[in-house]
mmCIF file of C-alpha atoms in Angstrom:
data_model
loop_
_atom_site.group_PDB
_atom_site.id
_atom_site.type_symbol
_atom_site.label_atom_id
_atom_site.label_comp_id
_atom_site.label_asym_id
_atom_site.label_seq_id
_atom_site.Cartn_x
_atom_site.Cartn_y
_atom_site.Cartn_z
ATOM 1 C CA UNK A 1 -11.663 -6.490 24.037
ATOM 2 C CA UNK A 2 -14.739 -6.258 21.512
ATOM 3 C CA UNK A 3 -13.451 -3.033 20.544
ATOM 4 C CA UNK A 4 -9.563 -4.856 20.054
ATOM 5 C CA UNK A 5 -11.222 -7.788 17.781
ATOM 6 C CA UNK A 6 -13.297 -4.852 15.568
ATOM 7 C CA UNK A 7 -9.927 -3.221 15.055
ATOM 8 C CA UNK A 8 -8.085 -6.108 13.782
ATOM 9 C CA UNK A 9 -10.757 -7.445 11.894
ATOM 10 C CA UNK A 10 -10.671 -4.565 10.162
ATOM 11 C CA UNK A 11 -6.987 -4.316 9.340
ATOM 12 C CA UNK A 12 -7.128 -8.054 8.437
ATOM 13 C CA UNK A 13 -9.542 -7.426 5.843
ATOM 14 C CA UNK A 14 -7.959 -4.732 4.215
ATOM 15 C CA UNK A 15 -4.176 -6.781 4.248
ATOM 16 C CA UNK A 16 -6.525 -9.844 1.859
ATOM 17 C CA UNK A 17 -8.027 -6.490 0.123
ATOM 18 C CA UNK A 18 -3.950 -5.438 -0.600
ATOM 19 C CA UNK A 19 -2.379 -8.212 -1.179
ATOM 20 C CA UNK A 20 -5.423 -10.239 -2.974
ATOM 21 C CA UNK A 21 -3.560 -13.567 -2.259
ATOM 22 C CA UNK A 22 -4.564 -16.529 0.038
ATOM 23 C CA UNK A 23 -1.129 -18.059 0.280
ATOM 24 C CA UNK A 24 -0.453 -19.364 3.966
ATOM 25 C CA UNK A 25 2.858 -16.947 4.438
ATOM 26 C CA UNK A 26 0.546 -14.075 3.445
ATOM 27 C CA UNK A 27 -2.155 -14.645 5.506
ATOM 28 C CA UNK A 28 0.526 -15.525 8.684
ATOM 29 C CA UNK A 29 2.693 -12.311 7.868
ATOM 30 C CA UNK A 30 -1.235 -10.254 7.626
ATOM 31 C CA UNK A 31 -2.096 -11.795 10.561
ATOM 32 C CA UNK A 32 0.742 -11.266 12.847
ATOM 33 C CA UNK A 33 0.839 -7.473 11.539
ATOM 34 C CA UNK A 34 -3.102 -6.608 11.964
ATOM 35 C CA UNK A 35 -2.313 -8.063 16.030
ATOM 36 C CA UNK A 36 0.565 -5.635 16.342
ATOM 37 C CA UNK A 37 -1.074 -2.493 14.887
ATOM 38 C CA UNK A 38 -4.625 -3.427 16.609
ATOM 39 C CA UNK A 39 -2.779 -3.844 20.259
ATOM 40 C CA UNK A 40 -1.197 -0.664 19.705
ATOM 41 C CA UNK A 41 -3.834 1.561 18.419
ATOM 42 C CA UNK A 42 -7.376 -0.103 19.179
ATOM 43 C CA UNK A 43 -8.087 2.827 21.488
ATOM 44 C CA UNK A 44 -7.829 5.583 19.375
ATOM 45 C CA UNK A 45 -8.873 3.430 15.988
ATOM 46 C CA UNK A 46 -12.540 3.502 17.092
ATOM 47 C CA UNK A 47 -15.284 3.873 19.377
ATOM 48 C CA UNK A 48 -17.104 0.742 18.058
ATOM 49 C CA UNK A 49 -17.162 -2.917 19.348
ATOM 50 C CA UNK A 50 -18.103 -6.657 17.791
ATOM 51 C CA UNK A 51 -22.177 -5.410 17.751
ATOM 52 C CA UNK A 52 -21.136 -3.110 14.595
ATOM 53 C CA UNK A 53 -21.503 -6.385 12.648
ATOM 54 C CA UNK A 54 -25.295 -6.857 13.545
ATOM 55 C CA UNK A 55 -27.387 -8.106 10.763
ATOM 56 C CA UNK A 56 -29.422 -4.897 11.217
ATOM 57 C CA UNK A 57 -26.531 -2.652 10.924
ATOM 58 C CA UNK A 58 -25.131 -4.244 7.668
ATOM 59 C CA UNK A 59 -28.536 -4.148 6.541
ATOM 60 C CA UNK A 60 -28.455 -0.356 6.839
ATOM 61 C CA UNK A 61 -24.782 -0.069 5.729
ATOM 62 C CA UNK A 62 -25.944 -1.543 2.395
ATOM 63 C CA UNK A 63 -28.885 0.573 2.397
ATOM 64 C CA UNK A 64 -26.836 3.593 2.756
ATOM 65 C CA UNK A 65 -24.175 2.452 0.032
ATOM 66 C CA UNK A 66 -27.193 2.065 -2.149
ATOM 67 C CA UNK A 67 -29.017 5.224 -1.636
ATOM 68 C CA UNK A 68 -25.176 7.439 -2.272
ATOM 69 C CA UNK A 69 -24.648 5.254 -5.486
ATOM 70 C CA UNK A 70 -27.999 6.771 -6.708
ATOM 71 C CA UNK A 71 -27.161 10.112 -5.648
ATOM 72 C CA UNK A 72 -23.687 10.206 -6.994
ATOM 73 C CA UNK A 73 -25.633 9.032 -10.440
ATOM 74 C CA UNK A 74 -27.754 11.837 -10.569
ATOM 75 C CA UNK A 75 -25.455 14.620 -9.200
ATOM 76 C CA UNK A 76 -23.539 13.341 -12.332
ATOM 77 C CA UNK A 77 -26.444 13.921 -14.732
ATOM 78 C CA UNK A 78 -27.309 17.325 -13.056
ATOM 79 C CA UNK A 79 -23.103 18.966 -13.556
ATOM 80 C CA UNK A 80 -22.873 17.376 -16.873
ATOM 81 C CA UNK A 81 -26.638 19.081 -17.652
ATOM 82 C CA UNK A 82 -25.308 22.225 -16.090
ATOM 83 C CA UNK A 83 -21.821 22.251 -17.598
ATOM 84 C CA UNK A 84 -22.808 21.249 -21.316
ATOM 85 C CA UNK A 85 -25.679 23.849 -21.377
ATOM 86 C CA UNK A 86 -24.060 27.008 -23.054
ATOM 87 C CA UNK A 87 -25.495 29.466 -20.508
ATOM 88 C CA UNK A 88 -24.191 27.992 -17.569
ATOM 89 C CA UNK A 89 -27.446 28.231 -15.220
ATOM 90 C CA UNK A 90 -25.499 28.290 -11.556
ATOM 91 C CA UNK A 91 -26.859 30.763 -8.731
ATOM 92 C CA UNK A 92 -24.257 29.356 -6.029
ATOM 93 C CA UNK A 93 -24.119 30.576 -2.201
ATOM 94 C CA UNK A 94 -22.830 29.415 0.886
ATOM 95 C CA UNK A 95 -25.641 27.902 3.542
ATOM 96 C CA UNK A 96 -25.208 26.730 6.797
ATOM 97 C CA UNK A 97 -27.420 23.309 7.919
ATOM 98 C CA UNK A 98 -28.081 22.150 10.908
ATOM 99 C CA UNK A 99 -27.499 18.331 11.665
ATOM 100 C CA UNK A 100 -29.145 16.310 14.197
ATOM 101 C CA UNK A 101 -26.362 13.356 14.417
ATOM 102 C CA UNK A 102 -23.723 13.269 17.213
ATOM 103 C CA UNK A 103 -21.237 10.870 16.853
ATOM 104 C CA UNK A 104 -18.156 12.318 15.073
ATOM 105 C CA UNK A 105 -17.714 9.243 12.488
ATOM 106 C CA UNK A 106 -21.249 10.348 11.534
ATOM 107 C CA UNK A 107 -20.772 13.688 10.381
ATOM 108 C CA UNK A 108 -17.785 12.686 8.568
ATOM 109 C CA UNK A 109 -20.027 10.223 6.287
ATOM 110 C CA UNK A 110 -22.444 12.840 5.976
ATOM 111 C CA UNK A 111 -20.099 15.222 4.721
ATOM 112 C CA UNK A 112 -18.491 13.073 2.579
ATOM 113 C CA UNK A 113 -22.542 12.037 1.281
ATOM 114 C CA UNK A 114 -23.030 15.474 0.715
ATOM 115 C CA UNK A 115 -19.819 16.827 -1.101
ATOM 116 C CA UNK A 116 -20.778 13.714 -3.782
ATOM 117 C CA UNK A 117 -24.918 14.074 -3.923
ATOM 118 C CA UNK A 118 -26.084 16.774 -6.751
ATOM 119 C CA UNK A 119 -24.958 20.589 -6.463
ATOM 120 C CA UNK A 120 -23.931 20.654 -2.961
ATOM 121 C CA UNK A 121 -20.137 21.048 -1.560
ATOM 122 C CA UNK A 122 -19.476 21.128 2.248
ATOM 123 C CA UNK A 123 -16.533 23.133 3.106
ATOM 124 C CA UNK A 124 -16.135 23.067 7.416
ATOM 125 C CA UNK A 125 -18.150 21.984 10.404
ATOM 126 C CA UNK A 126 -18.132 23.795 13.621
ATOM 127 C CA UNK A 127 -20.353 21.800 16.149
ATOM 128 C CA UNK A 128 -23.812 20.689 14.591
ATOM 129 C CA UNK A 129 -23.742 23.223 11.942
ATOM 130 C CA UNK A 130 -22.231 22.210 8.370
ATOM 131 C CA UNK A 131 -21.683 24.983 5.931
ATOM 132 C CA UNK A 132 -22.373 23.913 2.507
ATOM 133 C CA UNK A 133 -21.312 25.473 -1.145
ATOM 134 C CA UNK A 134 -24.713 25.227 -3.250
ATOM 135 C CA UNK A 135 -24.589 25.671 -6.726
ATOM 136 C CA UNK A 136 -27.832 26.586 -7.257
ATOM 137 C CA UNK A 137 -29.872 28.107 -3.937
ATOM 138 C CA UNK A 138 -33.615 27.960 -3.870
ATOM 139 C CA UNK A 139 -34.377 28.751 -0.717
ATOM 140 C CA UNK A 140 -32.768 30.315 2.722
ATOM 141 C CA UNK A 141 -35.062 29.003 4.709
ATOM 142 C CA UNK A 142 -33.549 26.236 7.075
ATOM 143 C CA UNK A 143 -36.599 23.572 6.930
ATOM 144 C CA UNK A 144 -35.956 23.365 3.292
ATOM 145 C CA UNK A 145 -32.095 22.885 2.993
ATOM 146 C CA UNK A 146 -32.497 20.298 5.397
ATOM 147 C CA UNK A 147 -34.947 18.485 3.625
ATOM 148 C CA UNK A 148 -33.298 19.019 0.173
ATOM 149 C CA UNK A 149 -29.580 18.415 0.861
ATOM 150 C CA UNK A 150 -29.262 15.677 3.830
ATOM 151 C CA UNK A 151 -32.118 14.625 5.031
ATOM 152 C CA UNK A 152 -32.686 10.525 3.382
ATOM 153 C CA UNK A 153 -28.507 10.341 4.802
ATOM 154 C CA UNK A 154 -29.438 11.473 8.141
ATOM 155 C CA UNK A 155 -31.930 8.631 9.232
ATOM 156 C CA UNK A 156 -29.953 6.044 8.084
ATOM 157 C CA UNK A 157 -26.539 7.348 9.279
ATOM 158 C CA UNK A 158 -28.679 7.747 12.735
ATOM 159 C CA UNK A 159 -29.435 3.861 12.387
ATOM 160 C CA UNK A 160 -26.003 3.111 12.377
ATOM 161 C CA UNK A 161 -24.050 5.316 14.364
ATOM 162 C CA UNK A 162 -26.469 5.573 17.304
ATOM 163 C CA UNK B 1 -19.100 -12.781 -22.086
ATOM 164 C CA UNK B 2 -21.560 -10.769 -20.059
ATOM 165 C CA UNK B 3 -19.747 -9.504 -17.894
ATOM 166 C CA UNK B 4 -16.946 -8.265 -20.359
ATOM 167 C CA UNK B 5 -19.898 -5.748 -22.280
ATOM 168 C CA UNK B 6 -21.293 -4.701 -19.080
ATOM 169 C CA UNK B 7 -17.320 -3.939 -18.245
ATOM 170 C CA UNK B 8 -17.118 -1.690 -21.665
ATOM 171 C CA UNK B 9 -20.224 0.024 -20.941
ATOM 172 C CA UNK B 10 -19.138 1.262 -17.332
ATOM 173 C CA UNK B 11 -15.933 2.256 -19.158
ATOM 174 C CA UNK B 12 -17.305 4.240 -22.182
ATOM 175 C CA UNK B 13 -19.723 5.794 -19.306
ATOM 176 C CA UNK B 14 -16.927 6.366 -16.785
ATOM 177 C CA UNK B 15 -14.713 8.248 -18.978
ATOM 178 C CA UNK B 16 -17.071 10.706 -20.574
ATOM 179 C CA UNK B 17 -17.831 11.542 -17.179
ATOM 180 C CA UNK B 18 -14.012 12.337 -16.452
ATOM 181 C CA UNK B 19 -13.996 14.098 -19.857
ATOM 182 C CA UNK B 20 -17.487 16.400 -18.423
ATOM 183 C CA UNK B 21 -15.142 17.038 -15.177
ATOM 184 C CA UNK B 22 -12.492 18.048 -17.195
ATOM 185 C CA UNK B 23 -14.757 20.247 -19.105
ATOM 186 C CA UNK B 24 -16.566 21.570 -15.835
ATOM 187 C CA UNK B 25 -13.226 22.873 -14.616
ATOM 188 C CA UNK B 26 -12.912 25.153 -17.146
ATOM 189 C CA UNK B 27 -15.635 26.510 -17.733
ATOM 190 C CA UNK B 28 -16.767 27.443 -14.213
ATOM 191 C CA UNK B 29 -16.278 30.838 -12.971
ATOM 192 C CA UNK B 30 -14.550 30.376 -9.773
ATOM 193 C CA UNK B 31 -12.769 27.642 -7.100
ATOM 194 C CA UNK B 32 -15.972 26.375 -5.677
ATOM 195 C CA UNK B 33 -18.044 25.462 -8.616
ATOM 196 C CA UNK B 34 -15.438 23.945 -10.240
ATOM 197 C CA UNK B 35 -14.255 21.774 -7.218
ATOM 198 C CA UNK B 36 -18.380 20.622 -7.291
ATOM 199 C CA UNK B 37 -17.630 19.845 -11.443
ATOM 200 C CA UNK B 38 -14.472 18.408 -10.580
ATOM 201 C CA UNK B 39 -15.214 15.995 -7.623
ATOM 202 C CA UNK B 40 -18.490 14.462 -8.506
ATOM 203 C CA UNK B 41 -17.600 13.892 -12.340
ATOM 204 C CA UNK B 42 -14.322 12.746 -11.802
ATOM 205 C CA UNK B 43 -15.200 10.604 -8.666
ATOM 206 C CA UNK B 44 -17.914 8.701 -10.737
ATOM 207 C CA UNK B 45 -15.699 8.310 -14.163
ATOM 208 C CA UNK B 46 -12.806 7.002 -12.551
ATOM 209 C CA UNK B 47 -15.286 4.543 -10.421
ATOM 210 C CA UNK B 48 -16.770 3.687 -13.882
ATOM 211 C CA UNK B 49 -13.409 3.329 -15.347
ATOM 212 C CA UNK B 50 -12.241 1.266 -13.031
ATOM 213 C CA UNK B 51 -14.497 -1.198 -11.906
ATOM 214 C CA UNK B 52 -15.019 -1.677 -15.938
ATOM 215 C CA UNK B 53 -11.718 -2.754 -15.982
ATOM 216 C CA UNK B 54 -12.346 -4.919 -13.020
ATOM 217 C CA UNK B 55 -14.889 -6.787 -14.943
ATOM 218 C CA UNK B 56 -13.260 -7.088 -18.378
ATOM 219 C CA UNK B 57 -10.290 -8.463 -16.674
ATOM 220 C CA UNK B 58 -12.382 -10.609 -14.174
ATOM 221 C CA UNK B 59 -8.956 -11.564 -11.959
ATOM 222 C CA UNK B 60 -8.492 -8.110 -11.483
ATOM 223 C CA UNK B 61 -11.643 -6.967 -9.474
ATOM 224 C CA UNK B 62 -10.483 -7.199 -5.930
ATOM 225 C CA UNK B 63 -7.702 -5.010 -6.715
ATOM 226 C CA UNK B 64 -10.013 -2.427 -8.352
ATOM 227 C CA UNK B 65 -12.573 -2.705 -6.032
ATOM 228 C CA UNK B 66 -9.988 -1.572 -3.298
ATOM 229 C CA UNK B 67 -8.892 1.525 -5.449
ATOM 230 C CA UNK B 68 -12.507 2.157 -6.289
ATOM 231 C CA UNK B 69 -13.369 2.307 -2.473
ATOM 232 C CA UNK B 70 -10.313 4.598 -1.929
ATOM 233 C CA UNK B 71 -10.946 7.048 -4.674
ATOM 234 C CA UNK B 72 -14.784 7.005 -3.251
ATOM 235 C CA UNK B 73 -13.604 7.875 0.352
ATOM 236 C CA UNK B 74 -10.759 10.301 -0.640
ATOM 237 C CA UNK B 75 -11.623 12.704 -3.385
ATOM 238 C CA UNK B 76 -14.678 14.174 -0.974
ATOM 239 C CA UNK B 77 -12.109 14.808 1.502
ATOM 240 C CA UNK B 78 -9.559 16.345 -0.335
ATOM 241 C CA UNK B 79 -11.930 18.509 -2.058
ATOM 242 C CA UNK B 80 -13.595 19.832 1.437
ATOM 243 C CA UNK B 81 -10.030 20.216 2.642
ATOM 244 C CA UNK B 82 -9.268 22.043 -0.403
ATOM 245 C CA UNK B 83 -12.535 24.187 -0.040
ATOM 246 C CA UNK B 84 -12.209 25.024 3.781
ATOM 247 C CA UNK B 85 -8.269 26.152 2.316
ATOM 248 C CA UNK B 86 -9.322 28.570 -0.189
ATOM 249 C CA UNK B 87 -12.067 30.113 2.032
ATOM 250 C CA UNK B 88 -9.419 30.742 4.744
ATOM 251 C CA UNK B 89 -6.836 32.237 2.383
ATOM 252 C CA UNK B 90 -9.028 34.631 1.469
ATOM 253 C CA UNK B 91 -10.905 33.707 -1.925
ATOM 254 C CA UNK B 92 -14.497 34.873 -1.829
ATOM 255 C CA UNK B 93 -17.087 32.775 -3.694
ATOM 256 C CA UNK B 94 -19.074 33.787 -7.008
ATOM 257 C CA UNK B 95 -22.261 34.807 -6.269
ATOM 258 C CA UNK B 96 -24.576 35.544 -9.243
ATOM 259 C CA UNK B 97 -25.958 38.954 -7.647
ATOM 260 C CA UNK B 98 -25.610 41.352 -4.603
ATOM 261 C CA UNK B 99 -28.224 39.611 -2.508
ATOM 262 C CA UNK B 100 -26.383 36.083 -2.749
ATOM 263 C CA UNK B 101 -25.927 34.793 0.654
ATOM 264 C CA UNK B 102 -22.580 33.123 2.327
ATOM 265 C CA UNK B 103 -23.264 32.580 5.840
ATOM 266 C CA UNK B 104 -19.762 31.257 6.436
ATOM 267 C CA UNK B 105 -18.567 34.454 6.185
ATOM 268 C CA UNK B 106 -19.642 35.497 9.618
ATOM 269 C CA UNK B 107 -17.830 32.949 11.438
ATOM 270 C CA UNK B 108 -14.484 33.658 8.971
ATOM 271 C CA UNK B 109 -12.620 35.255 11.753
ATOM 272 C CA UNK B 110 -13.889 33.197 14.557
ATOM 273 C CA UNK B 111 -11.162 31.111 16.166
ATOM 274 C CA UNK B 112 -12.634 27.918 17.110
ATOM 275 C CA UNK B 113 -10.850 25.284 19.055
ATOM 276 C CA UNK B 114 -9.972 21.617 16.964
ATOM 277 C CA UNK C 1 -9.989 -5.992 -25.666
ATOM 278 C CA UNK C 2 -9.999 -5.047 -29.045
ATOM 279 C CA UNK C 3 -7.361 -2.810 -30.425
ATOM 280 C CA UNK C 4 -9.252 0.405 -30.996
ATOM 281 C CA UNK C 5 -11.599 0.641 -28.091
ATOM 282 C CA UNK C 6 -8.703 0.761 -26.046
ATOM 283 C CA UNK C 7 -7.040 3.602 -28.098
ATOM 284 C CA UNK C 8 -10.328 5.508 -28.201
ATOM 285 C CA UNK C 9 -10.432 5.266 -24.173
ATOM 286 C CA UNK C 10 -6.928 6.419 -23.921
ATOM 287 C CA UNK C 11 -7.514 9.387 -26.283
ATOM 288 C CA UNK C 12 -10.739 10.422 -24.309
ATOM 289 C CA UNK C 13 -8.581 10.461 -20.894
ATOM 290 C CA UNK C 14 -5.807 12.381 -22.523
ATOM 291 C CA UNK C 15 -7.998 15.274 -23.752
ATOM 292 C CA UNK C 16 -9.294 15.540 -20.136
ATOM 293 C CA UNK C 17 -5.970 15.861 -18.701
ATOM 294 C CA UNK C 18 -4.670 17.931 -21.312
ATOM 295 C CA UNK C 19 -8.126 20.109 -20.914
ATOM 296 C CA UNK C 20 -7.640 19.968 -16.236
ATOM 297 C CA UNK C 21 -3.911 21.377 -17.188
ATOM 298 C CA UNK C 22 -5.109 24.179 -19.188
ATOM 299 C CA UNK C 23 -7.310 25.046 -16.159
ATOM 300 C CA UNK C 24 -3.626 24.196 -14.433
ATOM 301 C CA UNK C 25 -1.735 26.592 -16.539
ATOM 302 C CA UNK C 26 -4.150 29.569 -16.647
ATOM 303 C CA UNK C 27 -5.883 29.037 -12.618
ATOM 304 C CA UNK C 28 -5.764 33.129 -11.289
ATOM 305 C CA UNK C 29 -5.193 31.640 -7.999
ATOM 306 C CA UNK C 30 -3.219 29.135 -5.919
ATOM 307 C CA UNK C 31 -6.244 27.060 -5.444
ATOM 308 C CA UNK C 32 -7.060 26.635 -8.772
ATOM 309 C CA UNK C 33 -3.375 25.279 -9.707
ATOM 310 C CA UNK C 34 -3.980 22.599 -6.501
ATOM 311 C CA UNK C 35 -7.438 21.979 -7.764
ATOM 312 C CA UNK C 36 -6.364 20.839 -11.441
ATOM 313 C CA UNK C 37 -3.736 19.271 -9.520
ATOM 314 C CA UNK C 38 -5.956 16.823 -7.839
ATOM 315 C CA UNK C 39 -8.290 16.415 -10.733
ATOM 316 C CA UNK C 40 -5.657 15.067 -12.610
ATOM 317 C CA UNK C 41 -4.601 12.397 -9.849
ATOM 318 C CA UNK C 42 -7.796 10.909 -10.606
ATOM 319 C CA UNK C 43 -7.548 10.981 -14.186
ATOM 320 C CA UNK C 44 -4.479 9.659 -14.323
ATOM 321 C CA UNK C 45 -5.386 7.000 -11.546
ATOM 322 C CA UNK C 46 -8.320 5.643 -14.220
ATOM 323 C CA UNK C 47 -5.450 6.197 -17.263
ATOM 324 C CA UNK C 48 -2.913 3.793 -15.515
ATOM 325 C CA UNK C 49 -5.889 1.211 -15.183
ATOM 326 C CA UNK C 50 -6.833 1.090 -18.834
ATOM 327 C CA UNK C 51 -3.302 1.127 -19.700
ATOM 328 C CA UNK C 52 -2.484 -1.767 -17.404
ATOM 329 C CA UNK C 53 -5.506 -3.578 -19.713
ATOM 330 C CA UNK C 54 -3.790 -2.259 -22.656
ATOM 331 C CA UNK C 55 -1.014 -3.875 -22.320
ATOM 332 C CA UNK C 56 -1.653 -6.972 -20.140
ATOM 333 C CA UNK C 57 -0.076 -6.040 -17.438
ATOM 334 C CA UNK C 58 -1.048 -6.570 -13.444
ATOM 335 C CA UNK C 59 1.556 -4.258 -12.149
ATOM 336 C CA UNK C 60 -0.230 -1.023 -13.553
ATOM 337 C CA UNK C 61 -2.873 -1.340 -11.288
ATOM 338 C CA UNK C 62 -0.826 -1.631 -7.930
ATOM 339 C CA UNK C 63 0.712 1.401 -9.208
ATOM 340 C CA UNK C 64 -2.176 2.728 -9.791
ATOM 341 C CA UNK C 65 -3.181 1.997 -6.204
ATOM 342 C CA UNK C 66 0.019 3.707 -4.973
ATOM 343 C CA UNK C 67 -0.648 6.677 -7.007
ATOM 344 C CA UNK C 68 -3.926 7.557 -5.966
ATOM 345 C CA UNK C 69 -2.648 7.094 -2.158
ATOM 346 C CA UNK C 70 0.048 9.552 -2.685
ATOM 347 C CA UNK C 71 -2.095 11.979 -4.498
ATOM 348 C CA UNK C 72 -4.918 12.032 -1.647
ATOM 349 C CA UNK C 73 -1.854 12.981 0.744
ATOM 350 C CA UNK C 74 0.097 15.569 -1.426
ATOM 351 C CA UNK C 75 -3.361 17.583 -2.045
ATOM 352 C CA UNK C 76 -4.535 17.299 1.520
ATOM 353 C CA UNK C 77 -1.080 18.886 2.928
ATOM 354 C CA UNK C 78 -1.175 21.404 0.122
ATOM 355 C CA UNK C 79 -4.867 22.413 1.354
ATOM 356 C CA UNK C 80 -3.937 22.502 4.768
ATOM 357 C CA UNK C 81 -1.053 24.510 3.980
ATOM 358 C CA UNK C 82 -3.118 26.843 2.426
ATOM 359 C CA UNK C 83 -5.356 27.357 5.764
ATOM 360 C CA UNK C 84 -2.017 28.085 7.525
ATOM 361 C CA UNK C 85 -2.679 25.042 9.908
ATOM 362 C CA UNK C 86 0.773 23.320 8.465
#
């Protein structure tokens, strides 16, 4: 049931998002849509009830919205530094890094974090291990490319997945 | 009145980001470094652009917004889906000298289950 | 908006796009070609926006909306088709 409200909740807020109108036959016709979908696909839509919208969850949503914006700011800076310079100063390789979240929904927001954060480009995940395009390696050792590419998205993705 | 300067900042910003991408693409030396170019500096312009407009035209954010969020969630995705593509058809990536590493290539042939 | 700033935008976003389809054009491989391919969704996502200011115009930015959704699925089926998983 929690899990049946989350779903249509969701959909409901992204038919106002769509349509951007709060005429009563739009909000009916959104309304009676979101129940149909939700009743049909709750189960496989998500793994997440009503206790998702816990004031210290949102906190750390917010949290982690802020900390990407940052990062996608200065992976910005670093390209445009790295494409504008004339003698192109990349050393790329390929790296694998070893996550500590479980949930499924979390790796996907931590790939997604780390394809837009600066230099780094995941390209599959097999299990816990993510391997990851780096434009410019400084180091093979493990301890390090944790610390450097994922680790500030990692506690805060643990906060709200787990 | 604000809001509508703020608005042409973000846009001026936003689009000589997308202009960098578009640079960044061709100048890198092979698939990968140019989908890094490509996705960050395009995924940042067009969220500058955007939500500029969205604040010039102050009736207009939600609607931005909602394409902002999409083009936030979706061009990381495509570009991994892109990335994990090229690997698998064969394209190796540019590494500066011999002792480069690319630990992906070891579990290349691997079939693993989905 | 004024008149110019506008124009200047425009002109900005069509150098990019005519700079990704160079990279479009020449691209040694398939990936490259799909690559430019989605860069220029996005650019021309942000274009239809600032045109849709241009000329005072809501509609541009649903299509705008609809464009970027239908460029997110075209490059996703192209890259799985190039993994072979189609």
């Amino acid at each position: 049931m929690s899990r049946f409200l989350f779903t249509f909740l969701i959909l409901f807020v992204a038919w106002l998002g769509f349509t951007t109108s709060l005429h009563p036959q739009e909000l009916i016709t959104g309304a009676v849509v979101s129940l149909i979908i939700a009743f049909v696909a709750f189960k496989t839509f998500t793994d997440f009830g009503l206790s998702f919208f816990h004031p210290q969850k949102i906190f750390n949503i917010i949290k982690f919205i802020a900390v990407f914006l940052v990062a996608l700011i200065k992976s910005n800076f670093d390209v445009a530094r790295r494409v504008v310079l004339p003698s192109l100063p990349i050393n790329p390789g390929i790296v694998t890094y070893k996550t500590e979240l479980k949930s499924d929904t979390a790796k996907v927001f931590l790939a997604n974090a780390i394809t837009l954060t600066p230099g780094t480009l995941s390209i599959d995940v097999i299990g816990d291990e993510l391997f990851i395009h780096w434009i410019d390696v400084i180091s093979t050792d493990p301890e390090v490319i944790f610390n450097e590419i994922g680790a500030d998205f990692e506690k805060i993705l643990k906060e709200i997945f787990e | 009145m604000i809001l509508t300067y703020i608005g042409i900042f973000l846009v001026s910003v936003g689009v000589l980001f997308l202009f960098l991408g578009a640079l960044g693409i061709v100048r890198m030396p092979d698939v990968y470094t140019r989908l890094q170019a490509g996705t960050k500096a395009t995924t940042l312009g067009a969220l500058g652009t955007i939500i500029g407009v969205g604040l010039i035209q102050p009736e207009w954010f939600w609607k931005t917004l909602i394409i902002a969020i999409f083009i936030a969630i979706s061009n990381p995705i495509s570009s991994h889906a892109l990335a994990r593509g090229s690997y698998k058809s064969g394209i190796k990536p540019f590494l500066k000298d011999d002792d480069g590493i690319d630990t992906y290539a070891d579990v290349e042939d691997e079939e693993v289950d989905r | 908006m004024t008149f110019t700033f506008d124009i200047i935008i425009l002109s900005v976003i069509v150098l990019a796009s005519i700079l990704v389809a160079v990279r479009g054009i020449k691209g040694p491989t398939a990936s490259d070609r799909i690559l430019a391919l989605d860069s220029l969704t996005t650019i021309t996502t942000a274009g239809l926006v600032v045109l849709g200011l241009y000329f005072e115009r809501y509609i541009y930015i649903d299509v705008a909306l609809i464009y970027a959704v239908l460029g997110f699925v075209g490059v996703l089926t192209l890259g799985r088709y190039m993994e072979g998983g189609l």
